[in-house]
Coordinates of C-alpha atoms in Angstrom, one line a residue:
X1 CA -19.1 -20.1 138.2
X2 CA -21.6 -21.2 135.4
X3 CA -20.9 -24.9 134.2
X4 CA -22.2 -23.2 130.8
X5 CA -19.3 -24.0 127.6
X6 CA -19.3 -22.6 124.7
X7 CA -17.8 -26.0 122.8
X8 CA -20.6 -28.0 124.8
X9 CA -22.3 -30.0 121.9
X10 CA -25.9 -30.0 123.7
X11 CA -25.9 -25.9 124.3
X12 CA -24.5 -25.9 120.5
X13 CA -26.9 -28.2 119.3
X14 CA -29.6 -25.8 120.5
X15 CA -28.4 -23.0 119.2
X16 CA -28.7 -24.7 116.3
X17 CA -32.2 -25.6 116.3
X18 CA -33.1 -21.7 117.7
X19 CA -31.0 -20.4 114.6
X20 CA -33.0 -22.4 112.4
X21 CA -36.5 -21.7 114.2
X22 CA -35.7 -18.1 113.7
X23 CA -34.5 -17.8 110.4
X24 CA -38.0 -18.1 108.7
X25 CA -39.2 -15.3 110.9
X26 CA -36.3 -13.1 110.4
X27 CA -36.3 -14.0 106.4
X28 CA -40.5 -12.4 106.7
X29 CA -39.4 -9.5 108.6
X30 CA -36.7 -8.2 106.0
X31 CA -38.7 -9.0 103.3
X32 CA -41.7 -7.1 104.8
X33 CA -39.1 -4.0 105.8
X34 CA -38.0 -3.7 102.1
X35 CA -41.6 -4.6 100.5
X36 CA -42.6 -1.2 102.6
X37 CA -39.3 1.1 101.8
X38 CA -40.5 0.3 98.2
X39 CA -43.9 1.4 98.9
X40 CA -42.7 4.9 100.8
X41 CA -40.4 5.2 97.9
X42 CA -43.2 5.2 95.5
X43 CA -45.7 7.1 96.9
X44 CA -42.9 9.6 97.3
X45 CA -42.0 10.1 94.2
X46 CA -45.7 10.2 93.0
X47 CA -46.3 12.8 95.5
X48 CA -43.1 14.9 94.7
X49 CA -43.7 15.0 90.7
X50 CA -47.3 15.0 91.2
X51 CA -48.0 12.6 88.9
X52 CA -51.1 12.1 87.6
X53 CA -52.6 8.7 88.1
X54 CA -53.5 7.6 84.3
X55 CA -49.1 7.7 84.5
X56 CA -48.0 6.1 87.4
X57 CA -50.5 5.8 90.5
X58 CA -50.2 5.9 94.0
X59 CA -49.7 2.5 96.3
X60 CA -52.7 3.8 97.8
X61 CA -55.2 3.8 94.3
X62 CA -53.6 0.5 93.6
X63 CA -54.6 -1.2 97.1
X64 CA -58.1 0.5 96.3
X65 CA -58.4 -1.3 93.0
X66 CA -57.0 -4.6 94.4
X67 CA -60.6 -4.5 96.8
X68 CA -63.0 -2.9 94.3
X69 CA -61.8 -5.8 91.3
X70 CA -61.1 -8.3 94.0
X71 CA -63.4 -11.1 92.2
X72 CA -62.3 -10.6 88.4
X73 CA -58.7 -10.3 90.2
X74 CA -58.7 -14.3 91.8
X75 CA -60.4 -15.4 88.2
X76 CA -57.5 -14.8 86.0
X77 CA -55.0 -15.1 88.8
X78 CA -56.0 -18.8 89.2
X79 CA -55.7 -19.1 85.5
X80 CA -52.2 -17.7 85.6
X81 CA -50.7 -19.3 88.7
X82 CA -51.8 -23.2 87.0
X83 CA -50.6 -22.2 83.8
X84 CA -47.1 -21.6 86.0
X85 CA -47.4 -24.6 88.2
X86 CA -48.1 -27.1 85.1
X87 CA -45.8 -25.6 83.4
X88 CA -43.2 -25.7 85.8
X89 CA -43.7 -29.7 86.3
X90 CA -43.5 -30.0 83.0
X91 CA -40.3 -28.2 82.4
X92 CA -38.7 -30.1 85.5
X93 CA -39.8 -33.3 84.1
X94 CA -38.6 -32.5 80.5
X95 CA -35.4 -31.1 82.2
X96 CA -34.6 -34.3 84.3
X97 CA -35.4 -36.7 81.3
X98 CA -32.5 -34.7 78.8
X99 CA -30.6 -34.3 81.7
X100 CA -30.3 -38.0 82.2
X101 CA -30.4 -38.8 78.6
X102 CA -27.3 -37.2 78.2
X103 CA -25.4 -38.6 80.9
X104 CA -26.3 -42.3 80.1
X105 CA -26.1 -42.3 76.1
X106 CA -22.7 -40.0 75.3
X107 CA -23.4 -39.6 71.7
X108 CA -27.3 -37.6 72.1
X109 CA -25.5 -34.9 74.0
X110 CA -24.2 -34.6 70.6
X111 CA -27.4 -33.5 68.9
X112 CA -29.5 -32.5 72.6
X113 CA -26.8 -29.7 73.3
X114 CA -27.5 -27.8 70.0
X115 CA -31.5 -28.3 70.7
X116 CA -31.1 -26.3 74.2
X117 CA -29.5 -23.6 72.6
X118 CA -31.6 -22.8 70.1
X119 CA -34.6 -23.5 72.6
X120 CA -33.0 -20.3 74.5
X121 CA -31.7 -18.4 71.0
X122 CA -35.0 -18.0 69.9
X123 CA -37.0 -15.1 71.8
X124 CA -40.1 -16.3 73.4
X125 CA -42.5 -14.2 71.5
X126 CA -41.4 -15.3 68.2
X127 CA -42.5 -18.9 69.7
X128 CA -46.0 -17.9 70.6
X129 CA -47.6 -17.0 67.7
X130 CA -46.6 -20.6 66.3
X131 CA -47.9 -22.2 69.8
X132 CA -50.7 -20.3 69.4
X133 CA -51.5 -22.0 66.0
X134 CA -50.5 -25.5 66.7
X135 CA -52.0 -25.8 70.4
X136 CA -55.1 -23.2 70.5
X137 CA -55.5 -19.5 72.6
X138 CA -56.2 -22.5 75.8
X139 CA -53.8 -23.3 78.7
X140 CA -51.7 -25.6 76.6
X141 CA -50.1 -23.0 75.1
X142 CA -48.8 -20.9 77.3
X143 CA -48.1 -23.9 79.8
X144 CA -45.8 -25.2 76.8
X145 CA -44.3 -21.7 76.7
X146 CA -43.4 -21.3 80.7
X147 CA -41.9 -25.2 80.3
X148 CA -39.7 -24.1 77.4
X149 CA -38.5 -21.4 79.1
X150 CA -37.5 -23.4 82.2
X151 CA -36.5 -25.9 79.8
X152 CA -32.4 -24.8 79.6
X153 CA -31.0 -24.1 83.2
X154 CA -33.4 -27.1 84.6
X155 CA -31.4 -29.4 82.6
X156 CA -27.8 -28.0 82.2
X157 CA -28.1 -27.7 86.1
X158 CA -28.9 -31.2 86.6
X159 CA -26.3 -32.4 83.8
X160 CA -23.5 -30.3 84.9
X161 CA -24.4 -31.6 88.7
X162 CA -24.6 -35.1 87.6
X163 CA -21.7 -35.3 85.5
X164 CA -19.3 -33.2 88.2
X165 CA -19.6 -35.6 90.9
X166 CA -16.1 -36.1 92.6
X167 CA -14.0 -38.9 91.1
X168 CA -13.9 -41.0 94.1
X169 CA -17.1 -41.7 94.7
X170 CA -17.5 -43.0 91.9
X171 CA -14.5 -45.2 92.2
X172 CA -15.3 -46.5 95.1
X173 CA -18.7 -48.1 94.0
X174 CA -17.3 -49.2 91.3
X175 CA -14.6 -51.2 93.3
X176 CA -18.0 -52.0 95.0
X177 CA -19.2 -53.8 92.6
X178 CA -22.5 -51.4 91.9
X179 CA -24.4 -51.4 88.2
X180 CA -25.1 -47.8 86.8
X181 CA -28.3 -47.4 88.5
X182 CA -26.8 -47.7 91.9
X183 CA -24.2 -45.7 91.3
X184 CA -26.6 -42.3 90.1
X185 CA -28.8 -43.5 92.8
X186 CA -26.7 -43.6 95.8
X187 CA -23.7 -40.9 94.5
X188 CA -24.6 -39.0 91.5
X189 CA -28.2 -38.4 92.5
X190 CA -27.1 -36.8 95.5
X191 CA -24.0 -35.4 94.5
X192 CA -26.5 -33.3 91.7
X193 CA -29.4 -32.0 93.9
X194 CA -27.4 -28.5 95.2
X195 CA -26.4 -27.8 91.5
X196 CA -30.4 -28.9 90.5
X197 CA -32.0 -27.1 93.4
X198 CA -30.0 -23.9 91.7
X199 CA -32.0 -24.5 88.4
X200 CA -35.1 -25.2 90.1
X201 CA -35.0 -21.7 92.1
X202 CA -33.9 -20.1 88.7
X203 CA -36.6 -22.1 86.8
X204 CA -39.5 -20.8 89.7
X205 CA -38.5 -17.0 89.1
X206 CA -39.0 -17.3 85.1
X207 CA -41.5 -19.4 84.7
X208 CA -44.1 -16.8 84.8
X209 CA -42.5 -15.0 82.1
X210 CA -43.5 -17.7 79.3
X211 CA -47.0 -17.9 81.2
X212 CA -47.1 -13.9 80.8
X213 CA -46.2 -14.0 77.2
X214 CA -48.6 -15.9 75.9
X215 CA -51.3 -14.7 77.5
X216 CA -50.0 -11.2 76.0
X217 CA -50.2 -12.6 72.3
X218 CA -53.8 -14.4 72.1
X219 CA -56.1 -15.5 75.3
X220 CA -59.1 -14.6 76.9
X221 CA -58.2 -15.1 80.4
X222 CA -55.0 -14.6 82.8
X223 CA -53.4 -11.6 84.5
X224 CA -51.1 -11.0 80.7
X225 CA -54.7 -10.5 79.2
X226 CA -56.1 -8.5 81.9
X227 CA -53.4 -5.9 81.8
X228 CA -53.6 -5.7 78.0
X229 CA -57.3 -4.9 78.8
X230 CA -56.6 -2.5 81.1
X231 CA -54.3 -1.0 79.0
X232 CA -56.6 -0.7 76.2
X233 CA -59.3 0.9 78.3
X234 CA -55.8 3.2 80.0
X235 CA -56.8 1.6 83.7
X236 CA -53.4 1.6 85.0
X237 CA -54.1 1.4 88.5
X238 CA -56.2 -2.2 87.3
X239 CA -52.1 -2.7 85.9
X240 CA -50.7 -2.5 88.6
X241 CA -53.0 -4.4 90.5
X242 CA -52.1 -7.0 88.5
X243 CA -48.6 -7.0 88.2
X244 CA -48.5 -6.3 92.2
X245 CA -50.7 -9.6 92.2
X246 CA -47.9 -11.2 89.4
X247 CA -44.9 -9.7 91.3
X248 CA -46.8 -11.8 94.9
X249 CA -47.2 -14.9 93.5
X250 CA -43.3 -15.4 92.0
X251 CA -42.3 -14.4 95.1
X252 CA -44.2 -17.0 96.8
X253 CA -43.6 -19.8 94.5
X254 CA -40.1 -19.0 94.9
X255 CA -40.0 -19.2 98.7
X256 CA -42.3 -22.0 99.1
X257 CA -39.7 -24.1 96.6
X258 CA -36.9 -22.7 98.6
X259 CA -38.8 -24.2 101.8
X260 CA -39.2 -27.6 100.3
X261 CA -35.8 -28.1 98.3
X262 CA -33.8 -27.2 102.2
X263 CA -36.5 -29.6 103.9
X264 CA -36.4 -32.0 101.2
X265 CA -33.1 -32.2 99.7
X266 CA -31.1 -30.3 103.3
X267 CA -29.3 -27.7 101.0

């Protein structure tokens, strides 16, 4: 008879760390399989209407223009991806300032609160032609635009986290004797980060929305002002080349700060 338990804590343990090995791979696999069904989907119903391809072109005349435009296709997709990534450190930052503002000094939450709402009431291409004036048709803009847009669920996340910690905790430190920095450093901080690392994955997915928009109202570079190009000349396999390229990159910001908050922050 095997010695093998089920309840032994060393065979569990490395179940553990085979389950966790795995899961990456697995997580690449289904997203692969579906990536695909959505491609036989598509060229499916192109094939089945016969569409022509100045409406909606094939998977296959997309791929080709992703190779033929591969060069003017990195240019504005570097230009895009910083205006996300600045923009994104910048909303964070902003976020976690408010965030903490409001927990430390009761009466701003007062006046902050009505700030984030209207920061999110008003649409954010009624914003852009007035960042557009102010900052220039540059980056700044539209890195301003994807940090107001992140702006809202990066800080109500990190307020509503910091302010829900359990009563306990924070009764016990102060039995212990610890100022207000120890206590958000050693319970609220941590008590926070799975509420934050919601906003942050929320924050990664729109963030290229502001980026988009402004590059739609006034640039000269970016994926937004590419397709508006190729809209103008009706290229619309060069469209979908770049919103396939768009569609890539949230993805992969989104998993790479997916990987990093679990490593990072273990939730």
């Amino acid at each position: 008879m095997s010695d093998f338990s089920p309840l032994d804590p060393a065979s569990h343990r490395a179940n553990l760390v085979m389950a966790r090995s795995t899961a990456p791979l697995s997580k690449f696999l289904t997203g692969l399989g579906c990536f695909l069904f959505i491609l036989l989907l598509w060229q499916i119903l192109v094939s089945a209407l016969a569409l022509p391809n100045f409406i909606l072109p094939g998977p296959m005349e997309v791929l080709e223009k992703l190779f033929q435009r591969y060069d003017v296709l990195l240019k504005h997709t570097l230009v895009t991806a910083q205006e996300i990534i600045y923009g994104l450190i910048l909303g964070l930052t902003m976020g976690l300032f408010f965030a903490l503002q409001m927990l430390f000094f009761k009466p701003l939450k007062r006046w902050l609160l009505p700030i984030l709402i209207v920061s999110q009431a008003i649409p954010v291409f009624a914003l852009a032609p007035i960042l557009m004036l102010w900052l220039g048709y540059g980056m700044a803009s539209k890195i301003l635009m994807a940090a107001i847009i992140i702006f809202f669920p990066v800080t109500t996340c990190c307020y509503d986290g910091l302010r829900n910690t359990p009563q306990g905790y924070l009764d016990l430190v102060q039995t212990m004797g610890a100022s207000k920095w120890q206590r958000l450093r050693y319970v609220q901080w941590p008590a926070s980060l799975p509420t934050l690392a919601s906003g942050v994955r929320i924050a990664v997915v729109i963030a290229p929305i502001g980026a988009i928009a402004g590059e739609w109202v006034g640039s000269s570079e970016g994926l937004g002002y590419l397709m508006l190009q190729a809209n103008a000349r009706m290229m619309v396999d060069e469209m979908f080349a770049a919103l396939f390229i768009l569609s890539g990159l949230s993805v992969t910001l989104y998993f790479v700060s997916d990987f990093l908050l679990k490593r990072y922050i273990h939730w």
